[in-house]
Amino acid sequence: MGKLILPCLGRATSRIGFGCGRLAGGADFTQSAKIVETALELGIRYFDVAPSYGLGMAEDVLGSVLGGAVTDVIVATKVGISRPVAGGGLSILRKYLGPVLRRSVVAKDLALRILSHTVSHGKFAVADVEASLVESLRRLKREKVDVLLLHEPGDEVINPDILDWADEKRRRGLVSLFGVGVNDAETDRFGFGDVYQSRWDIENDRGLKTGNKLRIYHGVLRFFTPRIIDELHRRPEVRSALSDELSCDLDDESNIGALALAYALFKDEDCLVLVSFTNPEKMVHTITLTNHLVTKLDKCKTMLFGDSVIV
């Protein structure tokens, strides 16, 4: 999957990172731990988590698997969105109501509304971010985090108090890199830190303008894969030609996610792309195929970057 050198850390990491938003503790802990272990086996060495992920327990899962024993990983967490209340009870409900939620849009919307009331956004007062970092370190079983992102901040969040707090944490060695994490696909407007994480920009996918910052993208599999599927259905002749050139059966939609991921890695060679899975077998298939496809994309420039289905 290739390596990415992080000059600020003097270390290299995998270009594919694991987004821990779907990890779950409680009743789902064993399955979630297996996902993290599988990511390690595949060579993934960047893990992105947050207090709010996994009903508030994703950091616990990551800490249990990685702790301080796995030393060649980079762990990123966030501040600004609180941990859900009663995450353990919510995880049990999700385990047993999961099939219902997947079948019913109404039930899923209701569950999301209920969950939204258990978290608080915009928690960027110094006392809040300090408490959040201390709790994250405890759950992650680490003395420091490599990357700490402001989670969905507003423009007014980057103020002297936050800057002074970040400088103090860096001096004490509790945080190596700071940055911003947003859900939108937008160019960095904050000018804060060393890392900028945002959604993959499907319409203008030639790399966000972030200066010399580490660019991290999420949403490639979720948002880009359906677009490729739709286009390949609309243009079967292109699907057939790409299948031949890439030595990959694109009639099989389970392969399209790997194509989307390989495309993002190929298009912006200095970026890191986050993926998220709940099924270990699917992760192995997708990452393994992605590694194959990345090596094939260079010879397909005309098809992919000219009058192509993807651009």
Short mmCIF file of N, CA and C in Angstrom, two decimals, residues 242 245-246 259 262-263 265-267 269 290-306:
data_model
loop_
_atom_site.label_atom_id
_atom_site.label_comp_id
_atom_site.label_asym_id
_atom_site.label_seq_id
_atom_site.Cartn_x
_atom_site.Cartn_y
_atom_site.Cartn_z
N LEU A 242 -11.90 -1.60 -18.77
CA LEU A 242 -11.15 -1.43 -17.53
C LEU A 242 -10.89 -2.78 -16.86
N GLU A 245 -7.90 -4.21 -18.66
CA GLU A 245 -6.66 -3.50 -18.40
C GLU A 245 -6.16 -3.69 -16.98
N LEU A 246 -7.10 -3.77 -16.04
CA LEU A 246 -6.72 -3.87 -14.63
C LEU A 246 -6.65 -5.31 -14.14
N LEU A 259 -11.12 -0.25 -6.35
CA LEU A 259 -10.80 0.65 -7.44
C LEU A 259 -10.90 2.11 -6.98
N ALA A 262 -7.86 2.75 -4.70
CA ALA A 262 -6.62 2.83 -5.48
C ALA A 262 -6.55 4.13 -6.27
N TYR A 263 -7.69 4.56 -6.79
CA TYR A 263 -7.75 5.80 -7.56
C TYR A 263 -7.37 7.00 -6.70
N LEU A 265 -5.55 7.05 -3.95
CA LEU A 265 -4.14 6.98 -3.62
C LEU A 265 -3.26 7.38 -4.80
N PHE A 266 -3.69 6.98 -6.00
CA PHE A 266 -2.92 7.28 -7.19
C PHE A 266 -3.02 8.76 -7.57
N LYS A 267 -4.20 9.33 -7.41
CA LYS A 267 -4.40 10.71 -7.84
C LYS A 267 -3.66 11.72 -6.97
N GLU A 269 -0.66 11.50 -4.55
CA GLU A 269 0.34 10.57 -4.04
C GLU A 269 0.93 10.98 -2.69
N THR A 290 -6.69 -3.52 -3.65
CA THR A 290 -6.22 -2.15 -3.82
C THR A 290 -4.73 -2.12 -4.13
N ASN A 291 -3.95 -2.89 -3.38
CA ASN A 291 -2.51 -2.94 -3.61
C ASN A 291 -2.19 -3.40 -5.03
N HIS A 292 -2.99 -4.33 -5.55
CA HIS A 292 -2.81 -4.80 -6.93
C HIS A 292 -3.18 -3.71 -7.93
N LEU A 293 -4.29 -3.04 -7.69
CA LEU A 293 -4.78 -2.06 -8.66
C LEU A 293 -3.89 -0.82 -8.74
N VAL A 294 -3.33 -0.41 -7.62
CA VAL A 294 -2.45 0.77 -7.65
C VAL A 294 -1.29 0.55 -8.61
N THR A 295 -0.77 -0.66 -8.67
CA THR A 295 0.34 -0.93 -9.58
C THR A 295 -0.09 -0.93 -11.04
N LYS A 296 -1.40 -1.05 -11.29
CA LYS A 296 -1.90 -1.12 -12.66
C LYS A 296 -2.35 0.24 -13.19
N LEU A 297 -2.62 1.19 -12.32
CA LEU A 297 -3.26 2.43 -12.76
C LEU A 297 -2.37 3.26 -13.66
N ASP A 298 -1.07 3.21 -13.46
CA ASP A 298 -0.18 4.04 -14.26
C ASP A 298 -0.31 3.74 -15.75
N LYS A 299 -0.44 2.47 -16.11
CA LYS A 299 -0.56 2.09 -17.52
C LYS A 299 -1.95 2.39 -18.09
N CYS A 300 -2.89 2.79 -17.20
CA CYS A 300 -4.25 3.08 -17.65
C CYS A 300 -4.55 4.58 -17.60
N LYS A 301 -3.51 5.42 -17.63
CA LYS A 301 -3.73 6.85 -17.49
C LYS A 301 -4.72 7.39 -18.53
N THR A 302 -4.57 6.95 -19.76
CA THR A 302 -5.45 7.47 -20.81
C THR A 302 -6.90 7.17 -20.51
N MET A 303 -7.16 5.96 -20.10
CA MET A 303 -8.55 5.58 -19.80
C MET A 303 -9.07 6.27 -18.55
N LEU A 304 -8.22 6.34 -17.54
CA LEU A 304 -8.69 6.85 -16.25
C LEU A 304 -8.67 8.36 -16.16
N PHE A 305 -7.73 8.99 -16.84
CA PHE A 305 -7.57 10.42 -16.68
C PHE A 305 -7.88 11.22 -17.94
N GLY A 306 -8.28 10.53 -18.97
CA GLY A 306 -8.72 11.23 -20.15
C GLY A 306 -10.24 11.31 -20.16
#
